């Protein structure tokens, strides 16, 4: 019975691990199962330890499972050593600053973020939720650090204020917004002059899951096993529906950005930002088909970029075209002035 349970765990782990090939438009509910991949990894690891202690001849079951799941494991948790950064590499920071709210920890949220970014001495900074009611002050402060700054307001209404920003030492040639449907999110391409090259940087804030405070509270209760049994099925189904709807909307947005990338394949391209989707997802997989996932290629560990308890996932990503070599992509979990952690990567145009 235990061997059968382990085999069943391996089969489900593989199905979940490769679920990122499913288009959420066609399979909205199934597209959400990638979030459960770490759970099945832990269960299979528990089986491995159990067989090692009580019946080592069955160790092959979880071991074969890990081998077959090598691809999703290497995506979810790559294990690269640190690389030597070559001269002339561009340092990029991608950071959802949560409208400089300070993550309810810092009263002067903007100053905390500004000082951190200045210490990083990055060549290109891409910000999501680079929005506030005093933009002139923010732009003036950033202009003291970078010579070229631009902000695109995505939404400014009674419900939300959202914007994308780029701050760089490279001249901005032009900006193009990517056309897709969203009430408060968006993507834009900034064309930068980098030496003799024209580098296209696409900054993105894709569709969020739109979970309310009450939804998040109930999700935590489900994870901790504190949800009453008579409410568990109903509340779980409602959460899955919201996640599925967001995945379906996000799929079209991802395709629009990918189409833009393919149309400009003759230029070096960087795609970064808040994808609002975990590593085992259609979003990451679709972009990874045409670009290099910098964290998967050079990072180490899980890299949790969303730091809210019970919601810890790597949902912020950096991709680059094949004519760019990435180095040491990492998530800085020491910077806690937002509900996201910044992603840092070095990139060298070949």
Short mmCIF file of C-alpha atoms in Angstrom, two decimals:
data_model
loop_
_atom_site.label_atom_id
_atom_site.label_comp_id
_atom_site.label_asym_id
_atom_site.label_seq_id
_atom_site.Cartn_x
_atom_site.Cartn_y
_atom_site.Cartn_z
CA UNK A 1 0.00 0.00 0.00
CA UNK A 2 2.82 2.41 0.84
CA UNK A 3 4.60 1.61 -2.42
CA UNK A 4 1.37 2.25 -4.31
CA UNK A 5 0.91 5.55 -2.49
CA UNK A 6 4.44 6.57 -3.43
CA UNK A 7 3.88 5.64 -7.09
CA UNK A 8 0.63 7.64 -7.07
CA UNK A 9 2.48 10.62 -5.56
CA UNK A 10 5.12 10.43 -8.30
CA UNK A 11 2.47 10.31 -11.04
CA UNK A 12 0.60 13.33 -9.65
CA UNK A 13 3.89 15.19 -9.12
CA UNK A 14 4.77 14.68 -12.79
CA UNK A 15 1.31 15.74 -13.97
CA UNK A 16 1.50 18.89 -11.84
CA UNK A 17 5.12 19.57 -12.78
CA UNK A 18 4.34 19.58 -16.50
CA UNK A 19 0.98 21.35 -16.17
CA UNK A 20 2.66 24.56 -17.35
CA UNK A 21 2.04 23.36 -20.92
CA UNK A 22 -1.74 23.75 -20.44
CA UNK A 23 -3.23 26.93 -21.86
CA UNK A 24 -5.46 28.51 -19.15
CA UNK A 25 -7.84 29.69 -21.85
CA UNK A 26 -8.66 26.05 -22.65
CA UNK A 27 -8.07 24.55 -19.20
CA UNK A 28 -8.61 27.33 -16.63
CA UNK A 29 -9.00 25.14 -13.53
CA UNK A 30 -6.18 22.71 -14.37
CA UNK A 31 -3.83 25.65 -15.01
CA UNK A 32 -3.85 26.45 -11.28
CA UNK A 33 -2.38 23.14 -10.08
CA UNK A 34 1.25 24.26 -10.61
CA UNK A 35 1.03 26.03 -7.25
CA UNK A 36 0.89 22.62 -5.54
CA UNK A 37 4.15 21.32 -7.04
CA UNK A 38 6.29 21.99 -3.91
CA UNK A 39 3.79 20.01 -1.82
CA UNK A 40 4.26 16.87 -3.92
CA UNK A 41 8.03 17.40 -3.90
CA UNK A 42 7.97 17.35 -0.10
CA UNK A 43 5.73 14.27 0.02
CA UNK A 44 8.05 12.39 -2.35
CA UNK A 45 11.04 13.46 -0.25
CA UNK A 46 9.26 12.11 2.85
CA UNK A 47 8.79 8.77 1.07
CA UNK A 48 12.50 8.75 0.18
CA UNK A 49 13.48 9.21 3.83
CA UNK A 50 10.94 6.59 4.92
CA UNK A 51 12.30 3.93 2.53
CA UNK A 52 15.89 4.74 3.52
CA UNK A 53 15.05 4.04 7.15
CA UNK A 54 12.62 1.12 6.89
CA UNK A 55 13.07 -0.60 3.51
CA UNK A 56 15.93 0.66 1.38
CA UNK A 57 15.03 -1.64 -1.55
CA UNK A 58 12.06 0.66 -2.33
CA UNK A 59 14.18 3.82 -2.54
CA UNK A 60 14.10 3.53 -6.32
CA UNK A 61 10.44 4.67 -6.43
CA UNK A 62 10.91 8.27 -5.18
CA UNK A 63 14.37 8.40 -6.79
CA UNK A 64 12.95 7.62 -10.24
CA UNK A 65 10.24 10.19 -9.55
CA UNK A 66 12.82 12.91 -8.94
CA UNK A 67 14.68 11.96 -12.12
CA UNK A 68 11.52 12.11 -14.24
CA UNK A 69 10.62 15.46 -12.66
CA UNK A 70 14.08 16.94 -13.28
CA UNK A 71 12.80 19.65 -15.66
CA UNK A 72 10.11 21.15 -13.36
CA UNK A 73 12.41 20.76 -10.34
CA UNK A 74 15.19 22.68 -12.12
CA UNK A 75 12.65 25.39 -12.99
CA UNK A 76 11.21 25.62 -9.51
CA UNK A 77 14.53 25.34 -7.67
CA UNK A 78 17.68 25.70 -9.82
CA UNK A 79 21.01 25.04 -8.10
CA UNK A 80 23.69 27.01 -9.92
CA UNK A 81 26.94 28.17 -8.39
CA UNK A 82 27.91 31.83 -8.46
CA UNK A 83 29.31 33.04 -11.79
CA UNK A 84 32.04 35.58 -12.40
CA UNK A 85 30.44 38.73 -13.79
CA UNK A 86 32.32 39.98 -16.89
CA UNK A 87 33.31 43.55 -17.50
CA UNK A 88 30.65 45.51 -19.31
CA UNK A 89 27.72 43.51 -17.92
CA UNK A 90 24.52 45.47 -17.30
CA UNK A 91 23.03 45.33 -13.80
CA UNK A 92 19.23 45.15 -13.84
CA UNK A 93 16.83 45.45 -10.91
CA UNK A 94 13.15 44.55 -11.30
CA UNK A 95 11.01 45.51 -8.32
CA UNK A 96 7.31 45.83 -7.52
CA UNK A 97 7.45 48.68 -4.99
CA UNK A 98 3.79 48.39 -3.89
CA UNK A 99 3.21 52.11 -4.54
CA UNK A 100 5.88 52.93 -1.95
CA UNK A 101 3.59 51.91 0.90
CA UNK A 102 6.50 50.55 2.95
CA UNK A 103 4.84 47.13 3.39
CA UNK A 104 3.28 48.51 6.60
CA UNK A 105 6.77 48.45 8.13
CA UNK A 106 8.26 51.77 7.08
CA UNK A 107 6.62 55.15 7.43
CA UNK A 108 8.84 56.64 4.71
CA UNK A 109 8.39 53.89 2.15
CA UNK A 110 9.62 55.87 -0.85
CA UNK A 111 12.83 56.98 0.86
CA UNK A 112 13.54 53.38 1.91
CA UNK A 113 13.11 52.14 -1.67
CA UNK A 114 15.03 55.06 -3.19
CA UNK A 115 18.03 54.59 -0.88
CA UNK A 116 18.09 50.85 -1.58
CA UNK A 117 18.03 51.35 -5.34
CA UNK A 118 20.75 53.98 -5.12
CA UNK A 119 22.95 51.55 -3.17
CA UNK A 120 22.49 48.92 -5.88
CA UNK A 121 24.07 51.20 -8.50
CA UNK A 122 22.02 49.45 -11.18
CA UNK A 123 22.23 50.41 -14.83
CA UNK A 124 18.54 49.71 -15.42
CA UNK A 125 15.76 49.72 -12.80
CA UNK A 126 12.29 48.49 -13.83
CA UNK A 127 9.58 49.25 -11.28
CA UNK A 128 6.03 48.01 -11.07
CA UNK A 129 3.41 49.94 -9.09
CA UNK A 130 5.72 52.92 -9.52
CA UNK A 131 2.67 55.02 -8.71
CA UNK A 132 1.74 57.68 -6.17
CA UNK A 133 -0.05 61.00 -5.97
CA UNK A 134 3.16 63.03 -6.03
CA UNK A 135 4.91 61.87 -9.19
CA UNK A 136 6.80 65.11 -9.73
CA UNK A 137 8.59 64.67 -6.43
CA UNK A 138 9.43 61.02 -7.14
CA UNK A 139 10.75 61.72 -10.62
CA UNK A 140 12.80 64.62 -9.30
CA UNK A 141 14.38 62.36 -6.69
CA UNK A 142 15.15 59.61 -9.20
CA UNK A 143 16.63 62.17 -11.59
CA UNK A 144 19.35 62.75 -8.98
CA UNK A 145 20.43 59.11 -9.42
CA UNK A 146 19.74 58.26 -13.08
CA UNK A 147 19.88 60.64 -16.03
CA UNK A 148 16.99 58.98 -17.88
CA UNK A 149 13.62 58.33 -16.21
CA UNK A 150 10.16 57.59 -17.54
CA UNK A 151 6.84 56.48 -16.08
CA UNK A 152 3.78 55.09 -17.83
CA UNK A 153 0.51 55.41 -15.88
CA UNK A 154 -1.57 52.28 -16.48
CA UNK A 155 -4.63 53.23 -14.42
CA UNK A 156 -5.65 56.31 -12.45
CA UNK A 157 -9.23 56.20 -11.23
CA UNK A 158 -11.30 55.89 -8.08
CA UNK A 159 -10.48 52.19 -7.76
CA UNK A 160 -6.74 52.05 -8.43
CA UNK A 161 -3.58 53.88 -9.37
CA UNK A 162 -0.91 51.86 -11.13
CA UNK A 163 2.15 52.66 -13.24
CA UNK A 164 5.31 51.21 -14.71
CA UNK A 165 8.61 53.03 -14.39
CA UNK A 166 12.09 52.75 -15.80
CA UNK A 167 15.17 54.53 -14.44
CA UNK A 168 18.43 54.06 -16.29
CA UNK A 169 21.80 55.47 -17.24
CA UNK A 170 21.12 54.63 -20.90
CA UNK A 171 19.33 57.10 -23.21
CA UNK A 172 15.67 56.27 -23.83
CA UNK A 173 14.99 56.23 -27.56
CA UNK A 174 11.24 55.61 -27.38
CA UNK A 175 8.46 53.88 -25.48
CA UNK A 176 5.71 51.61 -26.83
CA UNK A 177 2.79 50.26 -24.83
CA UNK A 178 1.81 46.65 -25.56
CA UNK A 179 -1.83 46.44 -26.57
CA UNK A 180 -3.92 44.05 -24.49
CA UNK A 181 -7.03 44.20 -22.34
CA UNK A 182 -6.73 44.98 -18.62
CA UNK A 183 -8.40 47.40 -16.24
CA UNK A 184 -5.35 48.19 -14.13
CA UNK A 185 -2.35 46.26 -15.46
CA UNK A 186 -0.14 46.60 -18.51
CA UNK A 187 3.18 46.20 -20.31
CA UNK A 188 5.48 48.61 -22.11
CA UNK A 189 8.65 48.39 -24.18
CA UNK A 190 11.41 50.94 -23.67
CA UNK A 191 14.05 51.18 -26.38
CA UNK A 192 17.43 52.06 -24.87
CA UNK A 193 20.65 53.07 -26.59
CA UNK A 194 23.40 50.87 -25.12
CA UNK A 195 26.65 51.64 -26.91
CA UNK A 196 26.18 50.59 -30.52
CA UNK A 197 23.17 48.42 -29.65
CA UNK A 198 19.48 49.20 -29.26
CA UNK A 199 18.24 47.23 -26.26
CA UNK A 200 14.50 46.67 -25.83
CA UNK A 201 13.37 46.38 -22.20
CA UNK A 202 9.81 45.19 -21.63
CA UNK A 203 8.52 46.02 -18.16
CA UNK A 204 5.33 44.18 -17.17
CA UNK A 205 2.66 44.02 -14.51
CA UNK A 206 0.41 41.16 -15.57
CA UNK A 207 -3.07 40.40 -14.26
CA UNK A 208 -3.22 39.75 -10.53
CA UNK A 209 -5.41 37.13 -8.89
CA UNK A 210 -7.66 39.81 -7.33
CA UNK A 211 -7.87 38.05 -3.98
CA UNK A 212 -9.48 40.19 -1.31
CA UNK A 213 -8.24 40.39 2.27
CA UNK A 214 -10.94 37.90 3.24
CA UNK A 215 -9.90 35.54 0.41
CA UNK A 216 -6.31 35.61 1.63
CA UNK A 217 -7.41 34.95 5.20
CA UNK A 218 -9.44 31.93 4.10
CA UNK A 219 -6.56 30.65 1.96
CA UNK A 220 -4.27 30.74 5.01
CA UNK A 221 -6.87 28.83 6.99
CA UNK A 222 -7.04 26.17 4.26
CA UNK A 223 -3.23 25.84 4.19
CA UNK A 224 -3.05 25.53 7.99
CA UNK A 225 -5.99 23.10 8.15
CA UNK A 226 -8.04 25.53 10.24
CA UNK A 227 -10.98 25.83 7.83
CA UNK A 228 -14.20 24.17 9.12
CA UNK A 229 -14.97 21.04 7.12
CA UNK A 230 -18.44 22.21 6.09
CA UNK A 231 -16.93 25.36 4.52
CA UNK A 232 -13.75 23.84 3.09
CA UNK A 233 -15.14 22.61 -0.23
CA UNK A 234 -17.12 25.78 -0.99
CA UNK A 235 -14.34 28.22 -0.11
CA UNK A 236 -11.70 26.16 -1.94
CA UNK A 237 -13.86 26.12 -5.07
CA UNK A 238 -14.35 29.91 -4.94
CA UNK A 239 -10.61 30.51 -4.62
CA UNK A 240 -9.88 28.16 -7.51
CA UNK A 241 -12.40 29.99 -9.70
CA UNK A 242 -10.71 33.35 -9.01
CA UNK A 243 -7.26 31.91 -9.72
CA UNK A 244 -8.52 30.26 -12.93
CA UNK A 245 -10.14 33.47 -14.17
CA UNK A 246 -6.93 35.42 -13.56
CA UNK A 247 -4.87 32.75 -15.33
CA UNK A 248 -7.14 32.92 -18.39
CA UNK A 249 -6.84 36.72 -18.57
CA UNK A 250 -3.09 36.55 -18.05
CA UNK A 251 -2.63 34.04 -20.87
CA UNK A 252 -3.70 36.56 -23.50
CA UNK A 253 -1.47 39.23 -22.00
CA UNK A 254 1.52 36.90 -22.04
CA UNK A 255 0.87 36.02 -25.67
CA UNK A 256 0.73 39.72 -26.61
CA UNK A 257 4.15 40.38 -25.07
CA UNK A 258 5.60 37.23 -26.61
CA UNK A 259 4.32 38.31 -30.03
CA UNK A 260 6.04 41.68 -29.58
CA UNK A 261 9.29 39.90 -28.67
CA UNK A 262 9.11 37.69 -31.75
CA UNK A 263 8.38 40.69 -33.98
CA UNK A 264 11.58 42.38 -32.75
CA UNK A 265 13.84 39.34 -32.71
CA UNK A 266 16.56 41.34 -34.49
CA UNK A 267 17.19 43.32 -31.26
CA UNK A 268 18.51 42.20 -27.87
CA UNK A 269 15.49 41.99 -25.55
CA UNK A 270 14.91 41.89 -21.80
CA UNK A 271 11.49 41.00 -20.38
CA UNK A 272 10.95 41.52 -16.67
CA UNK A 273 8.39 42.40 -14.04
CA UNK A 274 5.59 41.12 -11.87
CA UNK A 275 4.07 38.13 -13.67
CA UNK A 276 1.72 37.31 -10.78
CA UNK A 277 2.36 33.66 -11.59
CA UNK A 278 4.52 30.93 -10.08
CA UNK A 279 7.43 29.13 -11.83
CA UNK A 280 5.28 26.11 -12.80
CA UNK A 281 2.86 28.13 -14.90
CA UNK A 282 1.80 28.74 -18.47
CA UNK A 283 3.01 32.34 -18.14
CA UNK A 284 6.61 31.43 -17.34
CA UNK A 285 6.64 28.48 -19.75
CA UNK A 286 5.31 30.51 -22.69
CA UNK A 287 7.87 33.26 -22.24
CA UNK A 288 10.61 30.69 -21.64
CA UNK A 289 9.95 29.09 -25.03
CA UNK A 290 11.37 32.11 -26.86
CA UNK A 291 13.59 33.68 -24.16
CA UNK A 292 16.03 32.56 -21.48
CA UNK A 293 14.67 32.52 -17.94
CA UNK A 294 17.56 34.22 -16.16
CA UNK A 295 16.81 32.78 -12.72
CA UNK A 296 16.42 29.24 -14.04
CA UNK A 297 19.64 29.62 -16.06
CA UNK A 298 21.82 31.22 -13.36
CA UNK A 299 19.94 31.39 -10.04
CA UNK A 300 20.08 29.28 -6.91
CA UNK A 301 17.28 28.08 -4.65
CA UNK A 302 13.57 28.80 -4.68
CA UNK A 303 13.87 32.59 -4.92
CA UNK A 304 10.65 33.64 -3.22
CA UNK A 305 9.89 37.08 -4.62
CA UNK A 306 6.44 37.50 -3.04
CA UNK A 307 6.96 37.67 0.69
CA UNK A 308 3.47 37.43 2.19
CA UNK A 309 2.98 34.47 4.51
CA UNK A 310 1.27 31.42 2.95
CA UNK A 311 1.63 33.08 -0.49
CA UNK A 312 5.39 32.70 -0.89
CA UNK A 313 6.16 32.10 -4.57
CA UNK A 314 8.57 33.37 -7.21
CA UNK A 315 6.15 35.48 -9.22
CA UNK A 316 8.65 38.12 -10.44
CA UNK A 317 10.75 37.02 -13.40
CA UNK A 318 13.52 38.21 -15.71
CA UNK A 319 13.99 36.86 -19.25
CA UNK A 320 16.49 37.75 -21.95
CA UNK A 321 16.97 36.96 -25.63
CA UNK A 322 19.57 34.48 -26.86
CA UNK A 323 22.03 37.24 -27.75
CA UNK A 324 22.28 38.21 -24.06
CA UNK A 325 24.16 36.16 -21.47
CA UNK A 326 22.68 36.33 -17.92
CA UNK A 327 24.71 36.05 -14.71
CA UNK A 328 23.83 35.54 -11.04
CA UNK A 329 20.10 36.23 -11.16
CA UNK A 330 18.90 36.44 -7.56
CA UNK A 331 16.04 37.52 -5.32
CA UNK A 332 17.04 39.90 -2.51
CA UNK A 333 14.94 38.75 0.45
CA UNK A 334 16.59 41.25 2.79
CA UNK A 335 14.73 44.18 1.24
CA UNK A 336 11.29 44.22 2.90
CA UNK A 337 9.83 47.63 2.02
CA UNK A 338 7.25 46.01 -0.30
CA UNK A 339 5.16 42.86 -0.48
CA UNK A 340 7.59 41.81 -3.24
CA UNK A 341 11.34 41.27 -3.08
CA UNK A 342 13.52 42.81 -5.79
CA UNK A 343 15.04 40.60 -8.49
CA UNK A 344 18.63 41.43 -9.48
CA UNK A 345 20.43 40.16 -12.56
CA UNK A 346 23.56 40.95 -14.57
CA UNK A 347 23.31 40.72 -18.36
CA UNK A 348 25.99 40.94 -21.02
CA UNK A 349 25.03 41.63 -24.64
CA UNK A 350 27.05 39.19 -26.71
#
